[in-house]
PDB file of C-alpha atoms in Angstrom:
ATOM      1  CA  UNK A   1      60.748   8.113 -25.902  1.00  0.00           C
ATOM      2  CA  UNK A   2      60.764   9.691 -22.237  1.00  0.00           C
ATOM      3  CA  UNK A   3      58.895  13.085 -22.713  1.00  0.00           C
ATOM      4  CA  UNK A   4      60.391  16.177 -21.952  1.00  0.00           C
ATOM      5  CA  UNK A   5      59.525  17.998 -18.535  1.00  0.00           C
ATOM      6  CA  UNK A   6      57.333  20.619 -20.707  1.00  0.00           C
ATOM      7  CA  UNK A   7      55.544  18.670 -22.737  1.00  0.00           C
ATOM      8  CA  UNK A   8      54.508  16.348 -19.154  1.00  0.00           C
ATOM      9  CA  UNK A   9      53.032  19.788 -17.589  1.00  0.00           C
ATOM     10  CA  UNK A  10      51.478  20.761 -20.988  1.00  0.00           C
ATOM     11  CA  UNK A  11      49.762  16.945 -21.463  1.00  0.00           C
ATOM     12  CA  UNK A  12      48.356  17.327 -17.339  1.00  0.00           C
ATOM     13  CA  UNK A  13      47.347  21.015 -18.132  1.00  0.00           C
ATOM     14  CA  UNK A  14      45.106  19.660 -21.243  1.00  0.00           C
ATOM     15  CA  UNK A  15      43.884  16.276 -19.027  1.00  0.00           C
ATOM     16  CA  UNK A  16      42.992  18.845 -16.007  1.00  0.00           C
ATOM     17  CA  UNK A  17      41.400  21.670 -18.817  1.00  0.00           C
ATOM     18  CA  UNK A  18      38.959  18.260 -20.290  1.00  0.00           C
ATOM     19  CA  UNK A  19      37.817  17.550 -17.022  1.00  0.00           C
ATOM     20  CA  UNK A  20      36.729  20.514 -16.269  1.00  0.00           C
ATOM     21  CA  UNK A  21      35.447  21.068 -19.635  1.00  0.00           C
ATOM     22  CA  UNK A  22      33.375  17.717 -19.186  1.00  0.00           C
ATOM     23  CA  UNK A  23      29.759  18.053 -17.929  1.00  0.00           C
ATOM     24  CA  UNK A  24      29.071  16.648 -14.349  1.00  0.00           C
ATOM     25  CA  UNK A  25      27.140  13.077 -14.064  1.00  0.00           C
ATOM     26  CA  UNK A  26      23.442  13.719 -13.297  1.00  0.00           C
ATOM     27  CA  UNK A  27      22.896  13.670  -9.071  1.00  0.00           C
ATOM     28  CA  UNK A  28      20.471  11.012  -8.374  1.00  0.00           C
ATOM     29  CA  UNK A  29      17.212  12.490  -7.213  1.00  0.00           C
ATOM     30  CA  UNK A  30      14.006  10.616  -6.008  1.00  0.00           C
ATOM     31  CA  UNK A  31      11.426   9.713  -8.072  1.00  0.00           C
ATOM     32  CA  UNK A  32       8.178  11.551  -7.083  1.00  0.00           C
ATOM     33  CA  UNK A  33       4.944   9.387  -6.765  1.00  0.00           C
ATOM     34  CA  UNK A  34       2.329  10.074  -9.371  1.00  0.00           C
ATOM     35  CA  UNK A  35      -0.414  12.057  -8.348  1.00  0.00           C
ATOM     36  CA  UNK A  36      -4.059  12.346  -8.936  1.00  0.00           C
ATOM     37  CA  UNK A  37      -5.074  16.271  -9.810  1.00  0.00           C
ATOM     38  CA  UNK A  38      -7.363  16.180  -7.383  1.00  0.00           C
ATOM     39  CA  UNK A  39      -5.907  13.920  -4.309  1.00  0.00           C
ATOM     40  CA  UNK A  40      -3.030  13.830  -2.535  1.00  0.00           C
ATOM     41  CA  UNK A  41       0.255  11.603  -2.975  1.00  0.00           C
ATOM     42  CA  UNK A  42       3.232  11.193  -0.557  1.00  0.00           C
ATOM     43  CA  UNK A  43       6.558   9.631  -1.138  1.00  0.00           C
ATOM     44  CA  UNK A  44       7.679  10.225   2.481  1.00  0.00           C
ATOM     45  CA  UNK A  45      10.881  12.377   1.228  1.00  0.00           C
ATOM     46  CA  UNK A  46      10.118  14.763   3.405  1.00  0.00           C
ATOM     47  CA  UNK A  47       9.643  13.225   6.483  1.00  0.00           C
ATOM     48  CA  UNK A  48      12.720  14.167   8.859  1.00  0.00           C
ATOM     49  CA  UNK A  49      11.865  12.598  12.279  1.00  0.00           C
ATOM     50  CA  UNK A  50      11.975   8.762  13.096  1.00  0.00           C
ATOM     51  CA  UNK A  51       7.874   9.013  13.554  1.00  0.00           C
ATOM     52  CA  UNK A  52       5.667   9.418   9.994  1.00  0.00           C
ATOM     53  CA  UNK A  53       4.310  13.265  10.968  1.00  0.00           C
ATOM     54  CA  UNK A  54       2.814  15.772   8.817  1.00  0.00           C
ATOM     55  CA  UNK A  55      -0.491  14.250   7.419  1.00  0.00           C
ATOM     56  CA  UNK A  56       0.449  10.786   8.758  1.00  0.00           C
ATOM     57  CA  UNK A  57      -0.253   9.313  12.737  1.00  0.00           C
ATOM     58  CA  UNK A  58       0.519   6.630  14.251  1.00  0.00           C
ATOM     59  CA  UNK A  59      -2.409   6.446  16.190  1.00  0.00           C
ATOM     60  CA  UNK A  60      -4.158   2.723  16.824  1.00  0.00           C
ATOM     61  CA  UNK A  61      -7.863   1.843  18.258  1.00  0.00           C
ATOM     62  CA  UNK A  62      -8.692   0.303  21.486  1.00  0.00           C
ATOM     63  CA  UNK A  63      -5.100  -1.231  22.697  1.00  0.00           C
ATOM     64  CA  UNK A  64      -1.275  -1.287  21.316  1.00  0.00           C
ATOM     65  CA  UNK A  65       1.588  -3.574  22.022  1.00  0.00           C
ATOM     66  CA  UNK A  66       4.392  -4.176  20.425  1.00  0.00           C
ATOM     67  CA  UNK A  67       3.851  -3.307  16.927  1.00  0.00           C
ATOM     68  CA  UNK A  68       5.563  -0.344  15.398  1.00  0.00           C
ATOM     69  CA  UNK A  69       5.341   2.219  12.758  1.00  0.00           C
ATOM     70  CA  UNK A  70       8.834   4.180  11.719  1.00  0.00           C
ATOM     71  CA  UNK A  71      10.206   6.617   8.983  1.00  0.00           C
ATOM     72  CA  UNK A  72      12.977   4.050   7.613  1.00  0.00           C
ATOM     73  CA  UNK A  73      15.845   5.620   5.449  1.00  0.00           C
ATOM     74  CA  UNK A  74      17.555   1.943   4.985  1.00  0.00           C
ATOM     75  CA  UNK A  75      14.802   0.839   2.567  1.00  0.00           C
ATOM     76  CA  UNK A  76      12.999   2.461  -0.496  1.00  0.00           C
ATOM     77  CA  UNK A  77      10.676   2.100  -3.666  1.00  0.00           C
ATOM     78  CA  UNK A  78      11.660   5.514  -4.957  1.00  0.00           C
ATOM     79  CA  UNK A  79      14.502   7.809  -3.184  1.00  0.00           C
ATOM     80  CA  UNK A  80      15.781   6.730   0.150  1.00  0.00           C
ATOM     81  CA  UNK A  81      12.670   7.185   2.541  1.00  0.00           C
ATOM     82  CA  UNK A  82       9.882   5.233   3.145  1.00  0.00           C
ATOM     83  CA  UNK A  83       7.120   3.930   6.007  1.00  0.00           C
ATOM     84  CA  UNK A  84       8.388   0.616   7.880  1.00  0.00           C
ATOM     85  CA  UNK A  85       6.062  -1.291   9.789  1.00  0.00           C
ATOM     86  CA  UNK A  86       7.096  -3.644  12.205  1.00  0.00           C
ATOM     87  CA  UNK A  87       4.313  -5.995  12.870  1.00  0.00           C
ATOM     88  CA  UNK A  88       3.632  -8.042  15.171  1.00  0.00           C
ATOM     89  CA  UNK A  89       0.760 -11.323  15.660  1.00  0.00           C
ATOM     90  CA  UNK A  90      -2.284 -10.376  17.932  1.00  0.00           C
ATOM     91  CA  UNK A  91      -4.586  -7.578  17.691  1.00  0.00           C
ATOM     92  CA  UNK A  92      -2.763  -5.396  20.132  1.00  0.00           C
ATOM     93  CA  UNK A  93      -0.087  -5.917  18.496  1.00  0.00           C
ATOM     94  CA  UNK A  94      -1.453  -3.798  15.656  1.00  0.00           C
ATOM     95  CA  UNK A  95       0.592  -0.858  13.698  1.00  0.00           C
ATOM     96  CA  UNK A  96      -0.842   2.010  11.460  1.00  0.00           C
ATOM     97  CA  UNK A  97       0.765   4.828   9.350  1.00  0.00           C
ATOM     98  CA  UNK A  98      -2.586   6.223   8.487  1.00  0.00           C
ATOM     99  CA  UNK A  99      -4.152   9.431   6.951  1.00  0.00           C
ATOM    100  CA  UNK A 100      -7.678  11.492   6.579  1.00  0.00           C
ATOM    101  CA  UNK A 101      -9.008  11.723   3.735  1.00  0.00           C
ATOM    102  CA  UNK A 102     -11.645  14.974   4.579  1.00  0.00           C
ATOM    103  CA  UNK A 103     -10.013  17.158   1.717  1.00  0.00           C
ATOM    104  CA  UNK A 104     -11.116  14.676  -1.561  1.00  0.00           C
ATOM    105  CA  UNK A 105     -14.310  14.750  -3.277  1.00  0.00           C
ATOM    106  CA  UNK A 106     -17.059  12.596  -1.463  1.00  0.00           C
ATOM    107  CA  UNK A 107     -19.363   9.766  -3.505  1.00  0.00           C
ATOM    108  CA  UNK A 108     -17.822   8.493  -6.968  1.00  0.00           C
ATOM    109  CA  UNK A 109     -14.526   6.988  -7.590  1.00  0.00           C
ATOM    110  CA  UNK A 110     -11.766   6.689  -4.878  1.00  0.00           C
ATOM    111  CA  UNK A 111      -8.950   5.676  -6.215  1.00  0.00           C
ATOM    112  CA  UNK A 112      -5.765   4.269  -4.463  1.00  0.00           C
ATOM    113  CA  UNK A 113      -2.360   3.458  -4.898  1.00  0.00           C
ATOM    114  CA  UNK A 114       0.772   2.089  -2.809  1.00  0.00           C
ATOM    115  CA  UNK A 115       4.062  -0.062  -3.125  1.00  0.00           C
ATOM    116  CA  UNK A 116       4.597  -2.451  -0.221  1.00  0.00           C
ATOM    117  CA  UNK A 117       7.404  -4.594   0.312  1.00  0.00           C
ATOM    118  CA  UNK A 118       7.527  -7.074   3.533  1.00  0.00           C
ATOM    119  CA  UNK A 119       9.603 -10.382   4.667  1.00  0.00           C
ATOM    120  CA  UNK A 120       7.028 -13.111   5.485  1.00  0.00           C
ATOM    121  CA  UNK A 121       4.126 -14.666   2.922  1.00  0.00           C
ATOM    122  CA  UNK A 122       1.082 -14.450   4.008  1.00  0.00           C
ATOM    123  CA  UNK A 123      -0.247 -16.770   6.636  1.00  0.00           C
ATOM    124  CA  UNK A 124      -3.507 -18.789   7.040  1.00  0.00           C
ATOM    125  CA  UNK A 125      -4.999 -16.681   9.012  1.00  0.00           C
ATOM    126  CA  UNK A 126      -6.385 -13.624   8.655  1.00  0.00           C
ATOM    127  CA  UNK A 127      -4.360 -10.265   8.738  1.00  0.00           C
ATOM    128  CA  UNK A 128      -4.792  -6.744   7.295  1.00  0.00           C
ATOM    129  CA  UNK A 129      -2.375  -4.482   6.062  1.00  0.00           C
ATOM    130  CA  UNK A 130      -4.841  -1.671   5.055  1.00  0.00           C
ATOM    131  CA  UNK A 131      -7.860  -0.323   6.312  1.00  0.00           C
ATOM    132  CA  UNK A 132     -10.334   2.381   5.933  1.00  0.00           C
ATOM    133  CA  UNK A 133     -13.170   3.432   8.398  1.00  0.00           C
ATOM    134  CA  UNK A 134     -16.456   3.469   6.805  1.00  0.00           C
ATOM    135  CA  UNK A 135     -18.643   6.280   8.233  1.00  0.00           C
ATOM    136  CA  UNK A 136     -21.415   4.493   6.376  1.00  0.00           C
ATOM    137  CA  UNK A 137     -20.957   0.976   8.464  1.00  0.00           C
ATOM    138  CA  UNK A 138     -21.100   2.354  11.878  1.00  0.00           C
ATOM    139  CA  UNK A 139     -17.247   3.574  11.985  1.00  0.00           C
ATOM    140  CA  UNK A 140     -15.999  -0.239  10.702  1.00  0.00           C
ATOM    141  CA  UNK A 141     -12.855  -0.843   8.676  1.00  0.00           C
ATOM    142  CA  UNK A 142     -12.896  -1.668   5.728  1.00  0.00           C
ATOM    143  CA  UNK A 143      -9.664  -4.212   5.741  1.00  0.00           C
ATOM    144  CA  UNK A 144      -7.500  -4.903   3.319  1.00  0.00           C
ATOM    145  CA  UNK A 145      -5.355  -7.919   3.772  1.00  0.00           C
ATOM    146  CA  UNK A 146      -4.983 -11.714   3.330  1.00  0.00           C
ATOM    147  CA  UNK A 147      -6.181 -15.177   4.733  1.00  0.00           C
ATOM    148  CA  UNK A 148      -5.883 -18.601   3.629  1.00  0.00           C
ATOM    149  CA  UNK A 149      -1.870 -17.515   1.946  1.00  0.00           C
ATOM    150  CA  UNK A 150      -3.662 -14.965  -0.502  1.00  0.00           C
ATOM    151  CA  UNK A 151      -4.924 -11.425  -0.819  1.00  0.00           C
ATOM    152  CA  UNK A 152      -8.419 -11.279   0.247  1.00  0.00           C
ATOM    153  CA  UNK A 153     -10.760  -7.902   1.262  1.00  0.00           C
ATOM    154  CA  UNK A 154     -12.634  -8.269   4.283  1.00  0.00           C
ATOM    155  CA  UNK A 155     -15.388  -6.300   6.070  1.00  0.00           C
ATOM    156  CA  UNK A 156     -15.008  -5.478   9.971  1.00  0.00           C
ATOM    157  CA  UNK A 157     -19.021  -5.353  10.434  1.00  0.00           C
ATOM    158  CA  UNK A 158     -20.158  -8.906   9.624  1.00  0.00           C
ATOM    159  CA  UNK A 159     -16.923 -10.606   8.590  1.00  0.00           C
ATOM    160  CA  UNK A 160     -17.543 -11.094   4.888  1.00  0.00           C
ATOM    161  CA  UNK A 161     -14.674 -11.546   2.842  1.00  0.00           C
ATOM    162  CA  UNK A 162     -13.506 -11.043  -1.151  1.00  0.00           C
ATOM    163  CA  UNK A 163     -13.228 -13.793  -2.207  1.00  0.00           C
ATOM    164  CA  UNK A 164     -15.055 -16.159  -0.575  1.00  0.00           C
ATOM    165  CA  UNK A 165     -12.189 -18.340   1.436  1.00  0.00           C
ATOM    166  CA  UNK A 166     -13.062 -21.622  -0.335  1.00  0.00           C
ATOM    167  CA  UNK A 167     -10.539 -22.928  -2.400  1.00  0.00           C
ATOM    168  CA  UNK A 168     -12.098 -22.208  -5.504  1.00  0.00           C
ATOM    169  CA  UNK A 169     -12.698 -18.189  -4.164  1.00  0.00           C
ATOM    170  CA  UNK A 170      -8.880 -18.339  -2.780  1.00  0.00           C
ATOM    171  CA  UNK A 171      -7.706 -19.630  -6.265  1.00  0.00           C
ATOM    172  CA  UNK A 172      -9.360 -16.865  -8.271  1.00  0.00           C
ATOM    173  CA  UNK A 173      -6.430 -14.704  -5.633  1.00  0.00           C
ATOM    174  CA  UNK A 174      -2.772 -14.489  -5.065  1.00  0.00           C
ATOM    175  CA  UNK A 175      -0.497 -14.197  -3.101  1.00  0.00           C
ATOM    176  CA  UNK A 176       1.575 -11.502  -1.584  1.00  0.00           C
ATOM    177  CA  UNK A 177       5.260 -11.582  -3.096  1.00  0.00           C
ATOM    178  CA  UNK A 178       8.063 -10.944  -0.349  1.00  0.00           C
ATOM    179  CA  UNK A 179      11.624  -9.495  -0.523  1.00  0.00           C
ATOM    180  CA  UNK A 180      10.085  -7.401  -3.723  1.00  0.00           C
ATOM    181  CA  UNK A 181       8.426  -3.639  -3.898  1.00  0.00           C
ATOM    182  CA  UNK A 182       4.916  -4.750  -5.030  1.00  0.00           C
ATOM    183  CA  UNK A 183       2.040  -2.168  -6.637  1.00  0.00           C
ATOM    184  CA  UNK A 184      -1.282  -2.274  -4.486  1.00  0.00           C
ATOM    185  CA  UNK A 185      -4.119  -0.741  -6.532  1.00  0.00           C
ATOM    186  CA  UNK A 186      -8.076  -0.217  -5.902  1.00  0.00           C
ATOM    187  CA  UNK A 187     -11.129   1.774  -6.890  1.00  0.00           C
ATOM    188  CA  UNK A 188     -13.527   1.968  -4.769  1.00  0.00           C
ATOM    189  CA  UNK A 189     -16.999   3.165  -6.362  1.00  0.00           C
ATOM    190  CA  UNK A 190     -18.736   4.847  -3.259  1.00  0.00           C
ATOM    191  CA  UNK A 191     -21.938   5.444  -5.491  1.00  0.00           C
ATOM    192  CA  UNK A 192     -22.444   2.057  -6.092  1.00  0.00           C
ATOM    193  CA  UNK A 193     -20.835  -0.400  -4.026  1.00  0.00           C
ATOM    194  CA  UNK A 194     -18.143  -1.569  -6.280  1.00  0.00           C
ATOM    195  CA  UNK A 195     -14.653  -2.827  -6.046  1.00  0.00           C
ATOM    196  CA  UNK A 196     -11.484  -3.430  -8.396  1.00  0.00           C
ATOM    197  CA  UNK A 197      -8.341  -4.452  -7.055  1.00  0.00           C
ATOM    198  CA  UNK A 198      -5.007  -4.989  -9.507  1.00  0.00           C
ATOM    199  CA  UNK A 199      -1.637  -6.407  -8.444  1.00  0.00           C
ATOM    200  CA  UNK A 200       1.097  -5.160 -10.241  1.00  0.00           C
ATOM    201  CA  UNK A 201      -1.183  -3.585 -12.663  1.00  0.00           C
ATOM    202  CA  UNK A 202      -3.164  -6.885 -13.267  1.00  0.00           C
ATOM    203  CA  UNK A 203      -6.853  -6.903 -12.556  1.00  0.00           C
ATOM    204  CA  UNK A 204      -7.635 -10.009  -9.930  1.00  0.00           C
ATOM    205  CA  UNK A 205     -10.879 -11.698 -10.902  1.00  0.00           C
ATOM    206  CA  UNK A 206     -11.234 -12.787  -6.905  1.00  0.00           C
ATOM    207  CA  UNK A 207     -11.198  -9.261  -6.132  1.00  0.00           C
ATOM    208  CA  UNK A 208     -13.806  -7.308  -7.390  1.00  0.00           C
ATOM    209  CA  UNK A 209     -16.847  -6.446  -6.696  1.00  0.00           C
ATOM    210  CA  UNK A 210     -19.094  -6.023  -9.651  1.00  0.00           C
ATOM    211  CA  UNK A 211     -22.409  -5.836  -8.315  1.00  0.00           C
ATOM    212  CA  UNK A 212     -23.647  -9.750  -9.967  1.00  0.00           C
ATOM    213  CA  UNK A 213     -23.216 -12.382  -7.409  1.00  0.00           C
ATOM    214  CA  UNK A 214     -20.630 -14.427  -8.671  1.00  0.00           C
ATOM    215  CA  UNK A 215     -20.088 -17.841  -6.530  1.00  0.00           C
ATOM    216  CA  UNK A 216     -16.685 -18.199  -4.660  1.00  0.00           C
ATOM    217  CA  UNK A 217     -16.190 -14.406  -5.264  1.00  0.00           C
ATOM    218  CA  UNK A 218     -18.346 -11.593  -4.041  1.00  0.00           C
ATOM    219  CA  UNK A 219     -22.351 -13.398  -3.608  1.00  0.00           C
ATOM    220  CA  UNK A 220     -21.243 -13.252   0.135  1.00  0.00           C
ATOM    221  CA  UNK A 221     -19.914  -9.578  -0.172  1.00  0.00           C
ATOM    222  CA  UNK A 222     -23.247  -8.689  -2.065  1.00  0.00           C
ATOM    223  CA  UNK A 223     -25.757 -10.493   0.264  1.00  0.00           C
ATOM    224  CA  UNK A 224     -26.125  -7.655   2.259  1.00  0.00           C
ATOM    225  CA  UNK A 225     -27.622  -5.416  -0.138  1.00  0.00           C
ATOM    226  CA  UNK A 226     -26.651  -1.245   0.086  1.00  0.00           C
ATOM    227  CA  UNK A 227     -23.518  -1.181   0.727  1.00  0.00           C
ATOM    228  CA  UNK A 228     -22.271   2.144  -0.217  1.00  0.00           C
ATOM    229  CA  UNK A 229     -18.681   2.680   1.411  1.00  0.00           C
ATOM    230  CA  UNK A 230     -17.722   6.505   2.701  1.00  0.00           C
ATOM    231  CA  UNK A 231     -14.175   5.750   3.621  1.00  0.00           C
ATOM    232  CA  UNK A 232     -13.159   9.018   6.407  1.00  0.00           C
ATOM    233  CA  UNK A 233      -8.645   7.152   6.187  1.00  0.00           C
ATOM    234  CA  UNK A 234      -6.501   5.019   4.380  1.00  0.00           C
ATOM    235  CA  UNK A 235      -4.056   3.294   6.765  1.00  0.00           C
ATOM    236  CA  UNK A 236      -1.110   1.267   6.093  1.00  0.00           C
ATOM    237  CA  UNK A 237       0.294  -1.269   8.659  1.00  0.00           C
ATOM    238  CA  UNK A 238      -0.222  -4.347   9.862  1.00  0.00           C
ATOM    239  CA  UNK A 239      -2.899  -6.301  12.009  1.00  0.00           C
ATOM    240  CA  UNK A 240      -3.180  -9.882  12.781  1.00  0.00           C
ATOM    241  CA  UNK A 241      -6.127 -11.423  14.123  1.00  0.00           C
ATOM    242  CA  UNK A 242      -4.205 -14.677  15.113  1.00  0.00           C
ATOM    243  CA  UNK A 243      -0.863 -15.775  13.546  1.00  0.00           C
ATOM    244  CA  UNK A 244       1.533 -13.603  11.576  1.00  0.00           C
ATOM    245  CA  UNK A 245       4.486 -11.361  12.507  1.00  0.00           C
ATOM    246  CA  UNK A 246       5.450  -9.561   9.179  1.00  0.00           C
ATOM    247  CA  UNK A 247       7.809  -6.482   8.433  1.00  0.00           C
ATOM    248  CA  UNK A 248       6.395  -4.702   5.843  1.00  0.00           C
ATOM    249  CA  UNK A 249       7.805  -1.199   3.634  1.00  0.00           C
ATOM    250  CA  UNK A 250       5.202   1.530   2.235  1.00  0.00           C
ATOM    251  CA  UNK A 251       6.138   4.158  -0.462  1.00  0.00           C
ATOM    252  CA  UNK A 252       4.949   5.719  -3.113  1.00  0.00           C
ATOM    253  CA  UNK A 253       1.778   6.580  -2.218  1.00  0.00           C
ATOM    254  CA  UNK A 254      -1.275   7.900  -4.162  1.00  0.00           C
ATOM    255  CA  UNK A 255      -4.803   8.633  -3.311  1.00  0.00           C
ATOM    256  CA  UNK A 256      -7.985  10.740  -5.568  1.00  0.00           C
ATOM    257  CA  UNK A 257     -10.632   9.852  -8.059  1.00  0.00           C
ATOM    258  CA  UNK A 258      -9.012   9.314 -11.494  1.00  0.00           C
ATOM    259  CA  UNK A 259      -6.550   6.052 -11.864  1.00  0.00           C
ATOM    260  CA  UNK A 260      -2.705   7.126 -11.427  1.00  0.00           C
ATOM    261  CA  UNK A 261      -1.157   3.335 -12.117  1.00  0.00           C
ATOM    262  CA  UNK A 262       1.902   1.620 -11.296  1.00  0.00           C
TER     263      UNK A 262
END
């Protein structure tokens, strides 16, 4: 049966009155990074220039090249913004986002937090991706990073690394996924010397620094007795001391002296 013109207008007067009736889907919104009570934690939503400003520089030591260090709207852990680093092989080369960290409480815990995301594994050689300046080792970084295809530590003043890179030390490691957001977590004990690192929320037994010499792990790290980090930055980028260009993606992050977790 064809309706009648006035029960048509009445049937699109009761569709139109539902609609309106109907509650409005939720608007996506970014999900803020977790953060410490008593640190800081950025999720780069509010950066509105192409450079990372605001508590962020780009700033780099002793030479630059070709390396870069953007605000990037394109990629994202959580909402649409996020830190892009376009790095490039040789030291010049190098690329920091990187921040002070003056305004958290000194000795104890530090605690950090970051997703990264980049396009290339890990080569043999050595490259960093995060650093801090120690004010306690003559101004030297404190590198985060990997060698040998797999996450390592590594510090600037006489070279040691975490693990050791034998195979045994670089087993005990692992790799750096690629094409996937990826948590990066450590606590670094500034009291006593000590070091956790967890991928993902995993603990990584080549990674940590528990004060015993363990063989293939940290007896290198610990044969220079005393070392009691006081990190002044955290900076995120990329550094190669040989091979490795890399694009790499940082969001999400979280810095103070309790745990926040992926």
């Amino acid at each position: 049966m064809t309706p009648t013109p006035h029960r048509a207008l009445a049937a699109a007067a009761v569709a139109v009155a539902l609609a309106l009736a109907a509650p409005a889907a939720p608007r996506a919104s970014a999900r803020p990074a977790a953060c410490a009570a008593d640190g800081f934690c950025e999720d780069f939503e509010s950066q509105t220039g192409t450079t990372p400003a605001g508590r962020w520089t780009t700033a780099v030591a002793n030479c630059s090249g070709t390396g870069t260090a953007t605000v990037d709207t394109t990629t994202a852990h959580g909402g649409t913004t996020s830190v892009r680093i376009t790095g490039k092989a040789g030291y010049c080369n190098h690329a920091f986002a990187g921040t002070s960290l003056s305004g958290l409480p000194s000795g104890g815990d530090l605690y950090a937090r970051f997703w990264v995301r980049h396009t290339t594994a890990l080569p043999a050689q050595h490259v960093t991706f995060a650093a801090l300046r120690d004010a306690n080792d003559n101004g030297k970084d404190l590198r985060m990073g990997g060698q040998n295809k797999a996450l390592q530590w590594n510090r600037e003043s006489d070279d040691a690394t975490l693990p050791a890179q034998s195979p045994a030390g670089v087993a005990l490691s692992t790799p750096l996924p690629v094409n996937t957001w990826t948590c990066l977590e450590f606590r670094l004990d500034r009291t006593a010397g000590r070091l956790d690192t967890w991928v993902n929320g995993a603990l990584v037994t080549g990674l940590v620094v528990d004060g015993t010499p363990t063989q293939d792990v940290d007896q290198q790290w610990l044969a220079r007795g005393g070392w009691r980090p006081a990190p002044g930055d955290l900076r995120l980028g990329w550094e190669s001391y040989g091979e490795g260009d890399d694009t790499l993606w940082y969001d999400d992050v979280a810095v103070g002296t309790s745990r926040v977790g992926c």
